[in-house]
Amino acid sequence: MMKRWIECPISTLGLLAVLLVAQTAVAAPLRDGEPTGEAGVRAWLELQASGRQAATTPGQPGEAAARVWTRYLESFEYPIPETYFEQQDGFVSE
């Protein structure tokens, strides 16, 4: 019984520590003059659409990108099943 009492507070403290670290990581400080709220969202969308800070290098080499694109297009050759039946190794259509 004593072992269980010790494990519970330790795991609770560990969980609390993880939550506090995660909260501080997500809540990054704002820079002075940086727009917030709706204005901030609009500024990010405008920046994304303009391409002013776009990467200069492609994400993948030409051959890899071509293979990914081909696989993507081939995925549309199979109809989407109306129902799925769960099996031991995952979801399989009937």
mmCIF file of C-alpha atoms in Angstrom, residues 2-3 14-17 21 33 35 42 53-54 59 64-66 69 75 77 80-82 86 88-91 93:
data_model
loop_
_atom_site.group_PDB
_atom_site.id
_atom_site.type_symbol
_atom_site.label_atom_id
_atom_site.label_comp_id
_atom_site.label_asym_id
_atom_site.label_seq_id
_atom_site.Cartn_x
_atom_site.Cartn_y
_atom_site.Cartn_z
ATOM 1 C CA MET A 2 2.841 2.379 0.811
ATOM 2 C CA LYS A 3 4.362 1.890 -2.659
ATOM 3 C CA GLY A 14 5.533 14.614 -13.209
ATOM 4 C CA LEU A 15 2.335 15.320 -15.115
ATOM 5 C CA LEU A 16 2.099 18.792 -13.588
ATOM 6 C CA ALA A 17 5.696 19.542 -14.599
ATOM 7 C CA VAL A 21 6.657 23.187 -19.562
ATOM 8 C CA GLY A 33 4.767 46.118 -32.685
ATOM 9 C CA PRO A 35 0.022 42.512 -34.664
ATOM 10 C CA ARG A 42 -4.507 38.692 -41.522
ATOM 11 C CA GLN A 53 9.564 34.774 -46.983
ATOM 12 C CA ALA A 54 9.249 31.605 -49.037
ATOM 13 C CA GLY A 59 11.266 20.658 -50.466
ATOM 14 C CA ALA A 64 11.441 12.084 -55.145
ATOM 15 C CA ALA A 65 8.842 14.784 -55.772
ATOM 16 C CA ALA A 66 7.823 13.105 -59.033
ATOM 17 C CA TRP A 69 3.118 13.107 -57.054
ATOM 18 C CA SER A 75 -4.544 7.028 -54.985
ATOM 19 C CA GLU A 77 -7.862 5.270 -58.999
ATOM 20 C CA ILE A 80 -13.741 5.162 -51.502
ATOM 21 C CA PRO A 81 -15.670 2.298 -49.858
ATOM 22 C CA GLU A 82 -18.999 3.154 -48.260
ATOM 23 C CA GLU A 86 -12.561 -3.437 -38.243
ATOM 24 C CA GLN A 88 -7.294 -7.402 -35.896
ATOM 25 C CA ASP A 89 -4.669 -5.629 -38.044
ATOM 26 C CA GLY A 90 -6.576 -2.396 -38.748
ATOM 27 C CA PHE A 91 -9.473 -1.156 -40.830
ATOM 28 C CA SER A 93 -13.134 -2.410 -46.376
#
